[in-house]
Short mmCIF file of C-alpha atoms and ligand atoms in Angstrom, two decimals:
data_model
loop_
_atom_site.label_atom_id
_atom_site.label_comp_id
_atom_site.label_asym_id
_atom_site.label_seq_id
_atom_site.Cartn_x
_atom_site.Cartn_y
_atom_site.Cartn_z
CA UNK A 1 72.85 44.49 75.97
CA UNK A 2 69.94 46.24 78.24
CA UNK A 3 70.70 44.17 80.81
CA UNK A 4 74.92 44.98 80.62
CA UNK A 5 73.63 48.32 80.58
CA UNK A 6 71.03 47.98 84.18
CA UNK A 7 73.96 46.28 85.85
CA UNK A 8 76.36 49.10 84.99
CA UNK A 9 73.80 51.52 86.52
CA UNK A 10 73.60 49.90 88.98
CA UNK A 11 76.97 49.55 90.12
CA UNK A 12 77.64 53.40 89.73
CA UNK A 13 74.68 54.63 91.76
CA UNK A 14 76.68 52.51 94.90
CA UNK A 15 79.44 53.96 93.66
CA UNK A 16 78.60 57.79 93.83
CA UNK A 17 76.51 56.73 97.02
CA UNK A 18 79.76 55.70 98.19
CA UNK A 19 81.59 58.75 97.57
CA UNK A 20 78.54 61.22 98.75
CA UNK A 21 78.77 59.11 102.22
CA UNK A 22 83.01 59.58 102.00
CA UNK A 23 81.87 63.52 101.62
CA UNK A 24 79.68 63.77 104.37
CA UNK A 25 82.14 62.32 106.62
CA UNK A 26 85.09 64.56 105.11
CA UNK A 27 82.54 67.71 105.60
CA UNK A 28 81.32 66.53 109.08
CA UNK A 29 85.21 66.41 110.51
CA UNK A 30 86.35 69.49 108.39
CA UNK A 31 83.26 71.35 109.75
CA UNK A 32 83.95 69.89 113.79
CA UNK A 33 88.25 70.61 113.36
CA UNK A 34 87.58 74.39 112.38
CA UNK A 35 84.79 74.92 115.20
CA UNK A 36 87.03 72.98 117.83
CA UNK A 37 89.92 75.42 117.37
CA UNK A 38 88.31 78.45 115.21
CA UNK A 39 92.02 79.50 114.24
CA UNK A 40 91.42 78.13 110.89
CA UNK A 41 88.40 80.58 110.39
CA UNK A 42 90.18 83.67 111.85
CA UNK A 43 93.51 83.06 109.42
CA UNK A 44 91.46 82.90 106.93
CA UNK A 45 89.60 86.08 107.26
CA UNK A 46 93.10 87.81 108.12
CA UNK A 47 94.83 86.23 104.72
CA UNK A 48 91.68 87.80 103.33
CA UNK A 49 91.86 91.11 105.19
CA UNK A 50 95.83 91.61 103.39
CA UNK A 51 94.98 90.02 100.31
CA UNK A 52 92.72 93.36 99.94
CA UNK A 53 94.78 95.52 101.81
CA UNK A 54 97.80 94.39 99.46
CA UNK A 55 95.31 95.21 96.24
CA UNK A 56 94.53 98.03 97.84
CA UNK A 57 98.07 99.41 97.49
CA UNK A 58 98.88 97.55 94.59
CA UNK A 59 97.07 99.57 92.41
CA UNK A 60 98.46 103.33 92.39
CA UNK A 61 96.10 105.81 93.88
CA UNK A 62 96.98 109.20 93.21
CA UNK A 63 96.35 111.25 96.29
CA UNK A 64 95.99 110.78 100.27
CA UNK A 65 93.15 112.79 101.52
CA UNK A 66 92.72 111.76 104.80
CA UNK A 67 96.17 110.93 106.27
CA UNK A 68 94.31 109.00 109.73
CA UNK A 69 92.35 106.63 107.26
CA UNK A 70 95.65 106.45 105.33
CA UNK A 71 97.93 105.57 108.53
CA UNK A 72 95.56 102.95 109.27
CA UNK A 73 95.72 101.13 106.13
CA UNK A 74 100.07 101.12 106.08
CA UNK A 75 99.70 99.70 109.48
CA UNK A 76 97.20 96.99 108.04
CA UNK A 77 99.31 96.79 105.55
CA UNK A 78 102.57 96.49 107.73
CA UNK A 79 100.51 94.05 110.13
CA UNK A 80 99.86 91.30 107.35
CA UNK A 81 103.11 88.91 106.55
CA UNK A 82 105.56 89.91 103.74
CA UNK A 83 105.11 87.98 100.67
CA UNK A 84 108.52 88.41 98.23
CA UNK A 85 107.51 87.97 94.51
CA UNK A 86 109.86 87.06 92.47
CA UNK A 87 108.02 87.23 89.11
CA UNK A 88 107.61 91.30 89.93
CA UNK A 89 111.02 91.76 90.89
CA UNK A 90 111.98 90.38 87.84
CA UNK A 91 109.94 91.96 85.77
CA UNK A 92 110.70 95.84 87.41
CA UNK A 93 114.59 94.75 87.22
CA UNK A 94 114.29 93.79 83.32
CA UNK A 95 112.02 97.02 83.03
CA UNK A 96 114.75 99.22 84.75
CA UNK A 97 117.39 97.36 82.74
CA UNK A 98 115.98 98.11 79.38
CA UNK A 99 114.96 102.16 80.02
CA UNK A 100 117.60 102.87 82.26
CA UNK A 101 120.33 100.52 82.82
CA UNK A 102 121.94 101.06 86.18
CA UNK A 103 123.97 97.80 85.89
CA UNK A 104 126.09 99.75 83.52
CA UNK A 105 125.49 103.19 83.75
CA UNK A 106 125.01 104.04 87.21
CA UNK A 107 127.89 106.53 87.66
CA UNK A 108 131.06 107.17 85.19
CA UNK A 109 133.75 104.36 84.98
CA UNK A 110 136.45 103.78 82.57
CA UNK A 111 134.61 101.41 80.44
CA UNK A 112 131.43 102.92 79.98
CA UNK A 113 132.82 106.76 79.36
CA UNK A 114 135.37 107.70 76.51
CA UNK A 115 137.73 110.05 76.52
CA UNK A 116 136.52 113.14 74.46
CA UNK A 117 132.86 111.93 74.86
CA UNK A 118 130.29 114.11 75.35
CA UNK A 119 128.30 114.22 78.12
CA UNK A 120 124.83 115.86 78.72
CA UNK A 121 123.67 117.64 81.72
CA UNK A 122 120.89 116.84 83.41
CA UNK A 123 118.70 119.75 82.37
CA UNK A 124 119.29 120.89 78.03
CA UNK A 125 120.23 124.25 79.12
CA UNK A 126 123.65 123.54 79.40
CA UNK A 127 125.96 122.38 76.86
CA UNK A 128 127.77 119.19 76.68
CA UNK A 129 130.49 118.78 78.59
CA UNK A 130 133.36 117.09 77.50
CA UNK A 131 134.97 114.26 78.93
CA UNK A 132 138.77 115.11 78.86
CA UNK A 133 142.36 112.83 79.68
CA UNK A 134 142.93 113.66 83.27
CA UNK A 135 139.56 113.38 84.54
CA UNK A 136 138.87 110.40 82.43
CA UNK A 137 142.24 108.76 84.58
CA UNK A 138 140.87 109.69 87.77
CA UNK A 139 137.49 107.64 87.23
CA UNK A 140 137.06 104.11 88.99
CA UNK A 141 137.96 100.77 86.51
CA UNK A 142 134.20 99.24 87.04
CA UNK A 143 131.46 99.12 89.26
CA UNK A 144 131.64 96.68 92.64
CA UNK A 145 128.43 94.55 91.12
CA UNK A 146 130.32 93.28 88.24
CA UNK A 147 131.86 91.36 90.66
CA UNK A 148 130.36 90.38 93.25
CA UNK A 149 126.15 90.10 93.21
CA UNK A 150 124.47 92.01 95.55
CA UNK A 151 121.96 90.21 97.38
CA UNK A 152 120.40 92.02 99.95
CA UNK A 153 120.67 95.82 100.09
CA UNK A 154 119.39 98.57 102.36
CA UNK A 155 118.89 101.74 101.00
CA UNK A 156 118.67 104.26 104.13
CA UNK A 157 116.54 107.25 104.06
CA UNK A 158 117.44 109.89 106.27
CA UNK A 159 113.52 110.39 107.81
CA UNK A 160 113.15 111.47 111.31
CA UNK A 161 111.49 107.56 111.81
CA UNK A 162 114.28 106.45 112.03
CA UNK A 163 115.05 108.38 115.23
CA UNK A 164 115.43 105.67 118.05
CA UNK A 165 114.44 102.72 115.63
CA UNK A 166 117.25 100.52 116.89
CA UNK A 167 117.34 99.42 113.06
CA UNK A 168 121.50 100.11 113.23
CA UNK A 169 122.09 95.72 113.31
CA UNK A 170 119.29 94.83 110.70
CA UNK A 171 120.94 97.84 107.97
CA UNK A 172 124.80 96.81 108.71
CA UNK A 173 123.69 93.45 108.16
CA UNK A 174 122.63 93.74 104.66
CA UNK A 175 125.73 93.38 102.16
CA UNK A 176 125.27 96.20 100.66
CA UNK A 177 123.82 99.76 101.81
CA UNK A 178 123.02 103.12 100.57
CA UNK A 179 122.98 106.29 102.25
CA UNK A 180 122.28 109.98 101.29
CA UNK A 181 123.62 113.39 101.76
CA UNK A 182 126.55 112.32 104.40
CA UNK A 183 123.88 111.55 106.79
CA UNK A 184 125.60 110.99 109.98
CA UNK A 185 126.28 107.32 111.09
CA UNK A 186 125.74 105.63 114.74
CA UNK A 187 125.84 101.79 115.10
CA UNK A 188 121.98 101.65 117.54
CA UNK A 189 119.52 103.61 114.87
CA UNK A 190 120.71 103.74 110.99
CA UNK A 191 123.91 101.44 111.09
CA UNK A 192 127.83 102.15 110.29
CA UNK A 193 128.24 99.95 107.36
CA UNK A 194 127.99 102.08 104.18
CA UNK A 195 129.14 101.25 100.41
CA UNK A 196 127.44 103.66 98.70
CA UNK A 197 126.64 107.63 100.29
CA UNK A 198 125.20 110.63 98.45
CA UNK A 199 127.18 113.54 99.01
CA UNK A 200 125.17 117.40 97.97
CA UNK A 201 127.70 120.03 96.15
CA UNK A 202 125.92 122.47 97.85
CA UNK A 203 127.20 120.51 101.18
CA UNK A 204 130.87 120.92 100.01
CA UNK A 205 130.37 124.53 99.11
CA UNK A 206 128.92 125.35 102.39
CA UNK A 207 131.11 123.39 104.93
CA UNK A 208 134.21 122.35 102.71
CA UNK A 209 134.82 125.21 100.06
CA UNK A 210 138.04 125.40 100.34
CA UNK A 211 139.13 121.33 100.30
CA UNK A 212 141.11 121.53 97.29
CA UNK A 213 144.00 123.40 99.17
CA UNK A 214 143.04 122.69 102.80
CA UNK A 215 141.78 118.57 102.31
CA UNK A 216 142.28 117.96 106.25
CA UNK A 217 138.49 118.31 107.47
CA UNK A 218 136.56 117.13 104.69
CA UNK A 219 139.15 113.84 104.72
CA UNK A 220 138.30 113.65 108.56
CA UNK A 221 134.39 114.37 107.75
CA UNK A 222 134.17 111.40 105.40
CA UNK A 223 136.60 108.79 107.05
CA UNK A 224 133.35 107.81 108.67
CA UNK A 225 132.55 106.10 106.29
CA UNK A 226 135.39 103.52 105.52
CA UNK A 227 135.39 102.38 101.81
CA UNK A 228 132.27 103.76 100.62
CA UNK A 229 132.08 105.32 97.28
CA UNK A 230 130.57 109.28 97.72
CA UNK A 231 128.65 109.99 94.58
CA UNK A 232 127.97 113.21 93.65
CA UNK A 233 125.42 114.50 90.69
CA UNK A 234 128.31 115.97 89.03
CA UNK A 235 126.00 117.04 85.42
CA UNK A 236 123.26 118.99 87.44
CA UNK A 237 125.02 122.21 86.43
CA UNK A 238 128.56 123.73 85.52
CA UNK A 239 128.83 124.29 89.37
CA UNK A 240 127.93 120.73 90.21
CA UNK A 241 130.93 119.73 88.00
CA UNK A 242 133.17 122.09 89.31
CA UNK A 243 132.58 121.44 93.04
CA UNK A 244 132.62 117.43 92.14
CA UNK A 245 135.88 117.62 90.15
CA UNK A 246 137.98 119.53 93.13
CA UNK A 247 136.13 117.38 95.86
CA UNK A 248 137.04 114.12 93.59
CA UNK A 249 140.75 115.37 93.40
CA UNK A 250 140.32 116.67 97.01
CA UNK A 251 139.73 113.21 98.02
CA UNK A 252 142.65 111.66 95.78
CA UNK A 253 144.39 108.97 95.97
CA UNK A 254 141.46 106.66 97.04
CA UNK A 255 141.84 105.58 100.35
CA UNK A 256 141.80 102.55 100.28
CA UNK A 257 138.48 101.82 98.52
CA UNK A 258 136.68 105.53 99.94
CA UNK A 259 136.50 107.59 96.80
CA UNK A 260 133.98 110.26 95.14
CA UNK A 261 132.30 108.66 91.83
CA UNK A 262 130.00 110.61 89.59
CA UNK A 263 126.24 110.22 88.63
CA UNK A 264 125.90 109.57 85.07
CA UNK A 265 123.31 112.47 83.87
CA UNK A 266 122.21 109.69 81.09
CA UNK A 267 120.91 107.51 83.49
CA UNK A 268 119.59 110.15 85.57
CA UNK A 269 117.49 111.33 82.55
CA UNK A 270 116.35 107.99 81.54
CA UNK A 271 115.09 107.00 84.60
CA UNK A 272 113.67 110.81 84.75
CA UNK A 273 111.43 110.09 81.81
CA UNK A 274 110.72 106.60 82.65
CA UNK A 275 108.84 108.07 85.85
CA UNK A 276 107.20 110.51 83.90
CA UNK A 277 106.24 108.11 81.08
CA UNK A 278 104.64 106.28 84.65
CA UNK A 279 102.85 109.41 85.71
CA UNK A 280 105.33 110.87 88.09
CA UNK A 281 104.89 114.77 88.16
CA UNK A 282 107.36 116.15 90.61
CA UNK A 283 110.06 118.77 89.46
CA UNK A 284 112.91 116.26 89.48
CA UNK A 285 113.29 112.76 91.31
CA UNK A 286 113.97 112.48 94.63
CA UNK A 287 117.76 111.44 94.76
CA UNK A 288 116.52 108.67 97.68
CA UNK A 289 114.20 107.58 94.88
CA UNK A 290 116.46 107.38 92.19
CA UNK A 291 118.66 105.17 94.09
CA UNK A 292 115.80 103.15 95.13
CA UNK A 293 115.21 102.31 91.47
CA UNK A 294 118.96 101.72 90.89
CA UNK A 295 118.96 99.06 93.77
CA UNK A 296 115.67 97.38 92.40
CA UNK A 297 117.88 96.77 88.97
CA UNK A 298 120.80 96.03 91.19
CA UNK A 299 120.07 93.71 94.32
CA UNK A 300 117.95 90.63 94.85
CA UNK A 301 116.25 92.30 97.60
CA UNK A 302 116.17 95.86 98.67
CA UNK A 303 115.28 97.21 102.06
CA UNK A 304 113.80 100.07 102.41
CA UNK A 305 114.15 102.25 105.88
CA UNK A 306 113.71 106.20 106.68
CA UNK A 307 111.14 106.29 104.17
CA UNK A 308 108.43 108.32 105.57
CA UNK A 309 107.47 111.89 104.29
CA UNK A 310 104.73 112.61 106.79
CA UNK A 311 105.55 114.17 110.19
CA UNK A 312 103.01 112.05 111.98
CA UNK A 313 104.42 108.68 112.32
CA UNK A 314 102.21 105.39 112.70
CA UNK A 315 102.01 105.80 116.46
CA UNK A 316 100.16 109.32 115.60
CA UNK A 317 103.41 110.66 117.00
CA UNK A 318 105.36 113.64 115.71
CA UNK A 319 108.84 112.54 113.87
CA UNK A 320 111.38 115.23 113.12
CA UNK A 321 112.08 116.01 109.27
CA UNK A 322 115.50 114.20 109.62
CA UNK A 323 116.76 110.92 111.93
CA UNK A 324 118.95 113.76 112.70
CA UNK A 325 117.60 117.46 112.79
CA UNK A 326 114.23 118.90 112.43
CA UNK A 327 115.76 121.16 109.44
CA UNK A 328 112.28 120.83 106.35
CA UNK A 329 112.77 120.26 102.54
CA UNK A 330 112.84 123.06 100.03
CA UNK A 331 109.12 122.81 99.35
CA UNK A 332 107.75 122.24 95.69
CA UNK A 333 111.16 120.63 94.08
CA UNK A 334 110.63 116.98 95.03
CA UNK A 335 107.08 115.39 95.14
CA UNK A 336 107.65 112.63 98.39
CA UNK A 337 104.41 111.63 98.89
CA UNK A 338 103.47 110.74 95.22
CA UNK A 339 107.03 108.83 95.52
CA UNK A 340 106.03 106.80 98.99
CA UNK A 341 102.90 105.54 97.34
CA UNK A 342 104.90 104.18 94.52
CA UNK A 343 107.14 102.43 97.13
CA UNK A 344 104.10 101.02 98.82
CA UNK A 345 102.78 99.74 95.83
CA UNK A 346 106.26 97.92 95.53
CA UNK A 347 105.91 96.48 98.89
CA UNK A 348 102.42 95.62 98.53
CA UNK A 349 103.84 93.80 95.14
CA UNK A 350 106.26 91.89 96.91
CA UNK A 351 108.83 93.86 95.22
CA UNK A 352 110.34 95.57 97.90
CA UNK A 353 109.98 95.71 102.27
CA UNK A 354 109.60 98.96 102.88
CA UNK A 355 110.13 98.99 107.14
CA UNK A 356 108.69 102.18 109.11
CA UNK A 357 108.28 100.78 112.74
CA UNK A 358 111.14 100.17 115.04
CA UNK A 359 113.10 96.95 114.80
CA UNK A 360 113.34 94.50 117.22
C1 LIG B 401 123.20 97.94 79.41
O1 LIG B 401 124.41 98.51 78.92
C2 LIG B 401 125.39 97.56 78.48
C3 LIG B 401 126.65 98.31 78.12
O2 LIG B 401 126.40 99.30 77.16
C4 LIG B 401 124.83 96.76 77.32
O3 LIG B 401 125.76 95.79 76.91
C5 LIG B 401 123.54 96.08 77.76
O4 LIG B 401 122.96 95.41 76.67
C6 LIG B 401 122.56 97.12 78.31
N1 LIG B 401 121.41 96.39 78.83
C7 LIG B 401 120.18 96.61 78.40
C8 LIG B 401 119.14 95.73 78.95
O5 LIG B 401 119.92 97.48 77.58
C1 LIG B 402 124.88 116.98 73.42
O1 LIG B 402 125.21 115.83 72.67
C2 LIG B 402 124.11 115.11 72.19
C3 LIG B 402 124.62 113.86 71.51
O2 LIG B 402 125.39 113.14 72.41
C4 LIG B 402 123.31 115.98 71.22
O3 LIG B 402 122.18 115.29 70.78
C5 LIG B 402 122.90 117.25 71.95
O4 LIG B 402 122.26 118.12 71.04
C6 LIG B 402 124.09 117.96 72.58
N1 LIG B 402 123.58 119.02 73.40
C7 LIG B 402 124.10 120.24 73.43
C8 LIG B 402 123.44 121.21 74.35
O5 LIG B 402 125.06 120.53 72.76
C1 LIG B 403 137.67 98.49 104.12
O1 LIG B 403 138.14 97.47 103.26
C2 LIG B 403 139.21 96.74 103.80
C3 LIG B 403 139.70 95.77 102.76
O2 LIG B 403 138.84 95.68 101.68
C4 LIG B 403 138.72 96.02 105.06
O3 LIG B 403 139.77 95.28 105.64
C5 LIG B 403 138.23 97.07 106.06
O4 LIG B 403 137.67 96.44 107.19
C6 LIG B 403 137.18 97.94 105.43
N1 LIG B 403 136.85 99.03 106.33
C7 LIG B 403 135.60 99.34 106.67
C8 LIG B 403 135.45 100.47 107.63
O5 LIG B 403 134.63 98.77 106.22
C1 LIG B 404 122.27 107.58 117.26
O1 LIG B 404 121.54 108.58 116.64
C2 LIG B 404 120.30 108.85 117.23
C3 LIG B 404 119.61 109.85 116.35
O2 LIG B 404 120.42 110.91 116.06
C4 LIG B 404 120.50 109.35 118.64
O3 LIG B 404 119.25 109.57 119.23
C5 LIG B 404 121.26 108.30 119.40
O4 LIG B 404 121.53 108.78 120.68
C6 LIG B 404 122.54 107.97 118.68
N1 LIG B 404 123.17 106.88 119.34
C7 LIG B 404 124.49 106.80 119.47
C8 LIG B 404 125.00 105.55 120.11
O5 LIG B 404 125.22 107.66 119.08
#
């Protein structure tokens, strides 16, 4: 028995002898590979160096004090690879899904608005409005994702960083893209293709007032955009419906697929108090937001470009307000910068790509 028992020392003292030599030797060539080429060493302390910068933005931070220190980081940020999540990009889609539920409620179609419902405005001052025959006929059947899924989308801001970007092949390439505000179009910086374009009542009223009768320029204004839908927040205010009805009949028959669509104010709201349940304290949502949060529910992957509230770009050059003109926001209605860090915590998340330096 004592002797079974030496004998089976024994033989596993040579045996973790033998493996403590094997470990030496492992250690000795790992040790001599990473010295001979020192690559190893230096990706390792740059997957470190994103690893925090990516924590750094993962976690919300509330304010930007110093915007060089702040520039520096994005760039860090921008510098390290992307790393797609998919586990986040579920989770956001099933979280947008359940509060807000853009799939089925983005604007107002046939099937998900009766006739004689009532529908709130966005702000409780105003009454219902109510949903009657003829407009009810002039809505689209269904929304273009019940048919076909949209994989990548590019949702296209219209910040002055975008001003000679050359980003115009990477957006049309996407298969389906967002734009705001009947931002003008060029094929070298922002792209032609567009499916889905924001269009401002207060632009109708100022440029197009009179389209109802006279339908010739704003036709011409919007051809540009081929067989995009123009949505319009229709349930801001009485006015908002009024200018979004005649522009919607303005714009009738559909041609073939280019026709004016309405926000639903339900999912507006919802998504509206889901931001402030998440500590959001502007007035009211950016719309560029808002559609950013629809196309996180919507698309597999969502590109983000002409994102960039600052007027000092990355370069520590100055950017004009717009891609387009230099004309400033109304100040104190939207709050952009507390929105951009919530975009850069989705791109630090792997939930988004948020791009702010020219493309190649
Ligand atoms: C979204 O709305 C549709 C239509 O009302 C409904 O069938 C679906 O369950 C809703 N989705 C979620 C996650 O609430
Ligand atoms: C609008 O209708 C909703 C129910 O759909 C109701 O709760 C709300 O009080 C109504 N608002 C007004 C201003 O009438
Ligand atoms: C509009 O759609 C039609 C058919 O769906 C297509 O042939 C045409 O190329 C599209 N036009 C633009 C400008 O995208
Ligand atoms: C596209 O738009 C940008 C920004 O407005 C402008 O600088 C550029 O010259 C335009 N390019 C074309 C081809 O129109």
């Amino acid at each position: 028995m004592l002797q079974m028992n030496m004998a089976n020392i024994k033989w596993i003292l040579k045996l973790l002898t033998v493996i403590l030599i094997l470990n030496c030797v492992i250690l000795f060539y790992y040790i001599r590979e990473r010295n001979i080429s020192g690559d190893e060493t230096r990706n390792d302390v740059s997957q470190l160096r994103c690893t925090k910068v990516r924590q750094t933005f993962s976690v919300y931070t509330p304010a930007i004090t110093d915007m060089m220190s702040f520039s520096e980081k994005v760039s860090e940020l921008l510098s390290c690879p992307y790393k797609s999540n998919i586990i986040q990009k579920e989770l956001n889609r099933a979280l947008l899904r359940s509060c807000c539920n853009a799939t089925d409620y983005l604007y107002l179609t046939k099937q998900n608005t009766a006739v004689h419902q009532k529908l709130p405005y966005e702000s409780d001052v105003y009454p219902n409005y109510t949903m009657n025959e003829a407009l009810h006929n002039l809505l689209p059947e269904a929304f273009p994702w019940s048919e076909r899924r949209l994989g990548r989308c590019a949702v296209v801001g219209s910040g002055g960083i975008l001003k000679n970007s050359n980003c115009g092949r990477e957006i049309d390439s996407a298969d389906y893209v967002i734009r705001f505000n009947m931002a003008p179009i060029n094929n070298s910086d922002v792209g032609l293709k567009t499916d889905l374009i924001t269009v401002n009542p207060s632009q109708i009223l100022r440029g197009y007032r009179n389209a109802q009768k006279k339908p010739g320029p704003l036709m011409q204004r919007v051809s540009v955009y081929g067989n995009a839908s123009l949505i319009m927040p229709a349930f801001a205010s009485p006015l908002n419906t009024r200018t979004s009805i005649s522009t919607l009949k303005a714009l009738w028959p559909p041609s073939p697929q280019l026709r004016v669509v309405f926000f639903s104010s339900s999912y507006l709201k919802a998504l509206d108090h889901f931001w402030k349940d998440h500590g959001l304290k502007g007035r009211r949502l950016s719309t560029g937001f808002m559609l950013i949060n629809s196309a996180l529910e919507l698309c597999d992957h969502v590109h983000v470009y002409g994102f960039w509230p600052f007027d000092i770009n990355l370069e520590k050059q100055t950017v004009p307000h717009h891609y387009f003109d230099n004309i400033g926001p109304k100040v104190g209605i939207h709050s952009m910068p507390e929105e951009f860090l919530r975009l850069l915590q989705f791109h630090s998340q792997g939930a988004l790509t948020l791009h702010l330096q020219p493309c190649s």
